[in-house]
mmCIF file of C-alpha atoms in Angstrom:
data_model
loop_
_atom_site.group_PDB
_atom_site.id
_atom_site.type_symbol
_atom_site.label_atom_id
_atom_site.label_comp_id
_atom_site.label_asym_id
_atom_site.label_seq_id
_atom_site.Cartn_x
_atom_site.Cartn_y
_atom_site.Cartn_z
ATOM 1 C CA UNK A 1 -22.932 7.485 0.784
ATOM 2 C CA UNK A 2 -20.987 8.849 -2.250
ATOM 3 C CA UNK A 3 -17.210 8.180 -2.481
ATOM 4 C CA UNK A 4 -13.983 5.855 -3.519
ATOM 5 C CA UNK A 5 -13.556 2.188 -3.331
ATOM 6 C CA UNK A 6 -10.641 0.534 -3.687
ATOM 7 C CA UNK A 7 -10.013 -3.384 -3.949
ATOM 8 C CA UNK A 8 -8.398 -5.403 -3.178
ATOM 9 C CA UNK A 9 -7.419 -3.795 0.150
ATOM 10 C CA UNK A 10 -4.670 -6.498 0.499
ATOM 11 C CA UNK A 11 -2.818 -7.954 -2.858
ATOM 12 C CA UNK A 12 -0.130 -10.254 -3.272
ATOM 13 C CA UNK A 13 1.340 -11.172 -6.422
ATOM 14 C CA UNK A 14 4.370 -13.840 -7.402
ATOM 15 C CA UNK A 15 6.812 -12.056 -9.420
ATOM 16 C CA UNK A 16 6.368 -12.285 -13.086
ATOM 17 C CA UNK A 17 3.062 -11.420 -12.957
ATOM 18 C CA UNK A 18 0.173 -8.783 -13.645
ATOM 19 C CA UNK A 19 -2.126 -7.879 -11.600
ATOM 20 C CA UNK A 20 -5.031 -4.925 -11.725
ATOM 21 C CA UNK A 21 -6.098 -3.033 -8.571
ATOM 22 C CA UNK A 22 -9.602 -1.378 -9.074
ATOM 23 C CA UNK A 23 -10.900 2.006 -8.592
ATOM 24 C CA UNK A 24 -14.785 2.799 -8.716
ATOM 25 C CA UNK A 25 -16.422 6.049 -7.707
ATOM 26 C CA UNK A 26 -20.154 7.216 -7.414
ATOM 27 C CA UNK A 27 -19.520 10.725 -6.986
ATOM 28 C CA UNK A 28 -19.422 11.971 -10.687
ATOM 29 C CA UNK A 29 -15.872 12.911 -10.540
ATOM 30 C CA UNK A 30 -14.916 13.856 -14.285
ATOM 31 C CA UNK A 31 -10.600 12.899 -12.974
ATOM 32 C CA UNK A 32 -9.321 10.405 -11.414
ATOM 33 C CA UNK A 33 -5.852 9.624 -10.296
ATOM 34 C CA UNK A 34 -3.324 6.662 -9.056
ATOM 35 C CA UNK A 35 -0.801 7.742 -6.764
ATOM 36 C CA UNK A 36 1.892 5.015 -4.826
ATOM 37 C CA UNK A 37 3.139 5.495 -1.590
ATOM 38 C CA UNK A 38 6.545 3.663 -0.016
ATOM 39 C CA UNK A 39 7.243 3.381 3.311
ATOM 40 C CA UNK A 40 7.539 6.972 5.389
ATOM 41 C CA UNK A 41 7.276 8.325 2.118
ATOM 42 C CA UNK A 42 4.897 10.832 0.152
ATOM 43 C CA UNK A 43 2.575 10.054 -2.748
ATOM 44 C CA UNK A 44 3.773 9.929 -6.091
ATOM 45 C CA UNK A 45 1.275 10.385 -9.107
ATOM 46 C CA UNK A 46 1.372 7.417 -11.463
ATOM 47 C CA UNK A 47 -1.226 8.004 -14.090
ATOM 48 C CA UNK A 48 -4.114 10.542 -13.833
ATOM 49 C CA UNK A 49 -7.382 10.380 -16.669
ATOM 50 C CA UNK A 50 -9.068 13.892 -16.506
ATOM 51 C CA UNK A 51 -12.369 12.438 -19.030
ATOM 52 C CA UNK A 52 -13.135 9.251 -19.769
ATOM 53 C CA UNK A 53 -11.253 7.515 -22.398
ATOM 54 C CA UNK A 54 -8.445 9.524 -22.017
ATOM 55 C CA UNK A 55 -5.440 9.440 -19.610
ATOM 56 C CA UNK A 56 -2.106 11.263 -19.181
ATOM 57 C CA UNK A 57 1.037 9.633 -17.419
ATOM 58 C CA UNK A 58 2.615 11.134 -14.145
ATOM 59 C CA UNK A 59 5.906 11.010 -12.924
ATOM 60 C CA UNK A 60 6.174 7.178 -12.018
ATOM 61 C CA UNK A 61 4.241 5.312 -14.996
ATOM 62 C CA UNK A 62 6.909 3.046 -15.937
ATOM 63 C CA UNK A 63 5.921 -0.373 -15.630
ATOM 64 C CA UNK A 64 2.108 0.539 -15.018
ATOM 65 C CA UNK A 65 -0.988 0.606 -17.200
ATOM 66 C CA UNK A 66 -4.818 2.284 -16.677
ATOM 67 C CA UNK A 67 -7.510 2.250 -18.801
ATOM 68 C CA UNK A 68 -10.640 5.067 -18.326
ATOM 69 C CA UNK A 69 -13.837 3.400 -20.284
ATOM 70 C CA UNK A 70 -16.221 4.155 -17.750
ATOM 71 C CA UNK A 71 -16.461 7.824 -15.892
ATOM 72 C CA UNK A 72 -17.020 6.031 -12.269
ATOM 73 C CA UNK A 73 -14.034 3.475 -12.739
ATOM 74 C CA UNK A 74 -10.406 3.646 -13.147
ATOM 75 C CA UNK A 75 -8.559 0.326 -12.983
ATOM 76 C CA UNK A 76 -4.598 0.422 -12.261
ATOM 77 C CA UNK A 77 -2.760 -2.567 -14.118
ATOM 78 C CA UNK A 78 0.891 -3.505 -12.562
ATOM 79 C CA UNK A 79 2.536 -5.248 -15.170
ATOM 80 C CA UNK A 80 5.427 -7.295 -14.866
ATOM 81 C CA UNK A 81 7.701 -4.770 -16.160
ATOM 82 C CA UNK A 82 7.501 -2.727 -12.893
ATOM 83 C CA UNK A 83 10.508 -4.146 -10.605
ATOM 84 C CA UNK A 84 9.752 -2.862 -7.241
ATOM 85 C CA UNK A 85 6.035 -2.551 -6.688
ATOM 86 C CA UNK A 86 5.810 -3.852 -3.539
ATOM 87 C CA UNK A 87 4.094 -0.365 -2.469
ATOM 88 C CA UNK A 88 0.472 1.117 -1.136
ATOM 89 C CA UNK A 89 -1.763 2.135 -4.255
ATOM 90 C CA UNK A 90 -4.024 5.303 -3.649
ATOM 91 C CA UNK A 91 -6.666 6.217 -5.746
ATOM 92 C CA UNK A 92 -8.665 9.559 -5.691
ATOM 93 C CA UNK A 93 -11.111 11.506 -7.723
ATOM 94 C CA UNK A 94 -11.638 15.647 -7.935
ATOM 95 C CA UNK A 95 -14.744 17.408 -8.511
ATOM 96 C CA UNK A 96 -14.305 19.652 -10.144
ATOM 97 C CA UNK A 97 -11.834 21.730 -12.610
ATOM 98 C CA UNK A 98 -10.424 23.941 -9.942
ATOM 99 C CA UNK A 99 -8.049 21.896 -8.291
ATOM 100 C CA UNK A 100 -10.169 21.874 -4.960
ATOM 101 C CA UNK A 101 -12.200 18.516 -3.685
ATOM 102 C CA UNK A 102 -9.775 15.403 -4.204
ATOM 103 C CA UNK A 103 -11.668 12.254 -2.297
ATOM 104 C CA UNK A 104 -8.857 9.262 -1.987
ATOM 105 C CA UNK A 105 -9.946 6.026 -1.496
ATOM 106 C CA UNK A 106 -8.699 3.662 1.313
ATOM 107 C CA UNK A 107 -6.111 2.534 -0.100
ATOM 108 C CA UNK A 108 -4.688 -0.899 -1.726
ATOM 109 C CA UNK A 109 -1.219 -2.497 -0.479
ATOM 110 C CA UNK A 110 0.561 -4.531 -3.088
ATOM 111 C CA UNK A 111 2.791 -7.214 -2.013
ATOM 112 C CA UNK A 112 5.513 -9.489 -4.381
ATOM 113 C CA UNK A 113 6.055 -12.949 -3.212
ATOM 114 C CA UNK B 1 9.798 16.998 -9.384
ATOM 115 C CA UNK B 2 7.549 19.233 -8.173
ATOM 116 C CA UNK B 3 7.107 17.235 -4.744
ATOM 117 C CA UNK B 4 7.539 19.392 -1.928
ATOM 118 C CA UNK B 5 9.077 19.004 1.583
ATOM 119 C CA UNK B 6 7.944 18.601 5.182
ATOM 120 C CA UNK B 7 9.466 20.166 7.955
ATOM 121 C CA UNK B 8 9.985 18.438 10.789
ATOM 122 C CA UNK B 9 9.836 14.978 9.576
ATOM 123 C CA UNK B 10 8.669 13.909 12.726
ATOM 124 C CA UNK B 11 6.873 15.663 15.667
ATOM 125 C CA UNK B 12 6.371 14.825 19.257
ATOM 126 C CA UNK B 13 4.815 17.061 21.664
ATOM 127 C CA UNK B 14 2.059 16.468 24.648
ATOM 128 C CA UNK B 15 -1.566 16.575 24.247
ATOM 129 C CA UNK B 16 -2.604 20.484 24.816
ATOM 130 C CA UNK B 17 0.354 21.441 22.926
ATOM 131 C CA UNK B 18 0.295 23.094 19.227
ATOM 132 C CA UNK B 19 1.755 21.195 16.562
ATOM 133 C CA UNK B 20 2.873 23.057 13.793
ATOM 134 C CA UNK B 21 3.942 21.363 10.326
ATOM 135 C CA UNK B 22 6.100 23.321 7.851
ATOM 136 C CA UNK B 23 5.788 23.350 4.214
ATOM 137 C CA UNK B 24 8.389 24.341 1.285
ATOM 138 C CA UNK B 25 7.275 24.027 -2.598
ATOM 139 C CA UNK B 26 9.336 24.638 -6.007
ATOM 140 C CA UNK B 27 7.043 25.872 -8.653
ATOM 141 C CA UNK B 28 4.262 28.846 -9.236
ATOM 142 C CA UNK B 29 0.594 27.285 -7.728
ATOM 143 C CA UNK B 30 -3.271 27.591 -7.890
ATOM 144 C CA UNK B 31 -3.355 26.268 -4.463
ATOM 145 C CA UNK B 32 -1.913 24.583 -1.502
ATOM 146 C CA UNK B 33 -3.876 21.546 0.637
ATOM 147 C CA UNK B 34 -3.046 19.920 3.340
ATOM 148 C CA UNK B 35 -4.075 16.259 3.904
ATOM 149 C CA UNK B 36 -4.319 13.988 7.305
ATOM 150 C CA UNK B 37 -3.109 9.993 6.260
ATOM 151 C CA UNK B 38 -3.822 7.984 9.594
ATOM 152 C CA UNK B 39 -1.456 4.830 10.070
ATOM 153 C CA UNK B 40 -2.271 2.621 6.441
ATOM 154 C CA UNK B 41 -5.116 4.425 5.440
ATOM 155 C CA UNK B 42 -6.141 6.943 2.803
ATOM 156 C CA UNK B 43 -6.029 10.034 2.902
ATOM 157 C CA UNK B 44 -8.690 12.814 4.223
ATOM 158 C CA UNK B 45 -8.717 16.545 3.131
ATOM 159 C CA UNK B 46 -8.196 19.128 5.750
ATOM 160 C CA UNK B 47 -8.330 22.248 4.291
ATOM 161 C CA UNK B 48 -7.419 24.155 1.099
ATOM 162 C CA UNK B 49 -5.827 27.745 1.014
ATOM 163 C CA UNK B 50 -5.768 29.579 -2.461
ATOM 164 C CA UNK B 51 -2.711 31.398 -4.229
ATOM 165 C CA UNK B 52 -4.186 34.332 -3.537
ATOM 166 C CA UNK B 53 -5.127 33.638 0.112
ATOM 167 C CA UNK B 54 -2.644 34.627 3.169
ATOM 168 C CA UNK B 55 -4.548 32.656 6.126
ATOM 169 C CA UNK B 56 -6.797 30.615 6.231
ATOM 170 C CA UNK B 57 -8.528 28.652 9.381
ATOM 171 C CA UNK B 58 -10.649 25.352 10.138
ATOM 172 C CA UNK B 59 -11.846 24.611 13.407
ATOM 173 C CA UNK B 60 -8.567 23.909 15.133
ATOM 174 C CA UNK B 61 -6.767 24.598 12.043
ATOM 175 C CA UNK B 62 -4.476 27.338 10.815
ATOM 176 C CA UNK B 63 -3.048 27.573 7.640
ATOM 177 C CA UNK B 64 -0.874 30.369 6.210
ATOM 178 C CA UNK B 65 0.408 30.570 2.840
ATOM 179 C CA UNK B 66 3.834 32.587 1.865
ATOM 180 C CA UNK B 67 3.701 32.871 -2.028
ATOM 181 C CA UNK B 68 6.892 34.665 -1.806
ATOM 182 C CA UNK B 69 8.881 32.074 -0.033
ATOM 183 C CA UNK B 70 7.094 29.320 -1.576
ATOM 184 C CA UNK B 71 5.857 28.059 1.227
ATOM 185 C CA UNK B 72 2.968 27.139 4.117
ATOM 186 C CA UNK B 73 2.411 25.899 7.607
ATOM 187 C CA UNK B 74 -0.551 24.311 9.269
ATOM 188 C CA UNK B 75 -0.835 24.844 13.182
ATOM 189 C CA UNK B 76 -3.452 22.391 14.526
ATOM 190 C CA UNK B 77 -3.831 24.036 17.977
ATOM 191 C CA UNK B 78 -5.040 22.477 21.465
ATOM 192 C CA UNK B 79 -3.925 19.034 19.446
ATOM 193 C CA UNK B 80 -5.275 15.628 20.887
ATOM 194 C CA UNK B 81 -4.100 12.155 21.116
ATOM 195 C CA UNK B 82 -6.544 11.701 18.463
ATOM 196 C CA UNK B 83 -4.556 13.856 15.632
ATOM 197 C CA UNK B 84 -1.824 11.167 15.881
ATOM 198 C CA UNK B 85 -1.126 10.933 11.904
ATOM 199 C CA UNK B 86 0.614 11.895 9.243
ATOM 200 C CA UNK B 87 -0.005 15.571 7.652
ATOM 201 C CA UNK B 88 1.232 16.503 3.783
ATOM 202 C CA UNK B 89 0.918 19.368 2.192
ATOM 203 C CA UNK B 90 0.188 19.076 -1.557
ATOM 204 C CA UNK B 91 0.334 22.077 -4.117
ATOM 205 C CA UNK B 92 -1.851 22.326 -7.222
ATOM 206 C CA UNK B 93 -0.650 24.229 -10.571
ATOM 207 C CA UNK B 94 -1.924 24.847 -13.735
ATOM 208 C CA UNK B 95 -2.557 20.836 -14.563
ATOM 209 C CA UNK B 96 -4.601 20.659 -11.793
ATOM 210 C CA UNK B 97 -2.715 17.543 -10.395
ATOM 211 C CA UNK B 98 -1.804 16.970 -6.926
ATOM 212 C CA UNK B 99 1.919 16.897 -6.027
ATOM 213 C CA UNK B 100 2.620 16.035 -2.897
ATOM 214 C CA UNK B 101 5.140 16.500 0.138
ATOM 215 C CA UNK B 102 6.777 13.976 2.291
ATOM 216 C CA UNK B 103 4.749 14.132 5.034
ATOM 217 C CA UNK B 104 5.163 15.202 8.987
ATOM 218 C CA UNK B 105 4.721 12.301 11.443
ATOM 219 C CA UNK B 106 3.076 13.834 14.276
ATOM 220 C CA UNK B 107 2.274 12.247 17.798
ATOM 221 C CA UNK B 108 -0.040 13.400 20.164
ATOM 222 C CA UNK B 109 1.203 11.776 23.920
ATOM 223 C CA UNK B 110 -1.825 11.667 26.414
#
């Protein structure tokens, strides 16, 4: 079946450090997006990549890095310079230009130790 | 931001009831979705209703859209312990990106 994976689905990392969540999607989705949700909170957009090798930031980039070299992947680097990102990572894909058919994945939850 | 707003922030009604969510948004859109985020999980696409659209409905779903007052509601009707979740609304404009709400907790008590 065609859709999002997201790993780890748990992730813990010791302060001072970078880690990269992954994104990979077999539905030939030309954009893909990171979004991070706190607690009883909604989802904010981090970085979005509409084609590959290209990628915009959203609202919340600070502290975050993504790279788009492949069309079906869409990795999400949380660098060091990001102080609070204890936080669930979402990643989703659309189909088409339109704004309809967003697929999110299940999800990643980053903790710091 | 262009993040909208959910209205109630929490729900609690009896199974057989209707739950209806309420959503308020800032900007001009393309469309309006609604998404269902179950406890840790992703989240799953409900339905979509254009700019142009007034109503739409899905299954147990109703969805109107009030371009005028910037804002929608869903009514999930005959609700069951099963649509215990989250709902947000999320509005689309001329990017194409996804900004979301902050989400209705609803509970469905059998």
């Amino acid at each position: 079946d065609g859709g999002i994976t997201q790993s780890p689905k748990y992730l813990f990392r010791k302060e001072g450090q970078n880690v990269t969540l992954s994104c990979e999607q077999n539905l030939n989705h030309d954009a893909m997006y990171w979004y991070r949700q706190d607690p009883g909170q909604g989802l904010r957009l981090i970085y979005y990549s509409q084609i590959v090798n290209d990628f915009q930031k959203g609202d919340i980039a600070e502290g975050y890095s993504v790279s788009r070299e492949k069309k079906e992947s869409f990795p999400l680097t949380v660098t060091s310079a990001q102080k609070n990102p204890t936080a669930f990572y979402l990643c989703a894909s659309r189909a088409d230009r339109s704004g309809s058919g967003y697929t999110f994945g299940s999800g990643t939850r980053l903790t710091v130790v | 931001s262009q993040q909208g707003e959910e209205d109630p922030q929490a729900l609690s009604i009896q199974e057989g009831e209707n739950a209806t969510m309420n959503c308020s948004y800032k900007t001009s859109i393309n469309n309006l979705q609604w998404y269902r985020q179950n406890s840790g999980r992703g989240l799953v696409h409900l339905i979509l209703i254009r700019s142009n659209e007034r109503e739409k409905h899905s299954g147990r779903l109703r969805v109107t859209l009030d371009t005028s007052k910037k804002s929608s509601s869903l009514l999930i009707t005959a609700s069951r312990a099963a649509d215990t979740a989250s709902y947000f609304c999320a509005t689309v404009t001329g990017a194409n990106n996804l900004f979301f709400g902050t989400g209705t907790r609803l509970t469905v008590i059998p």
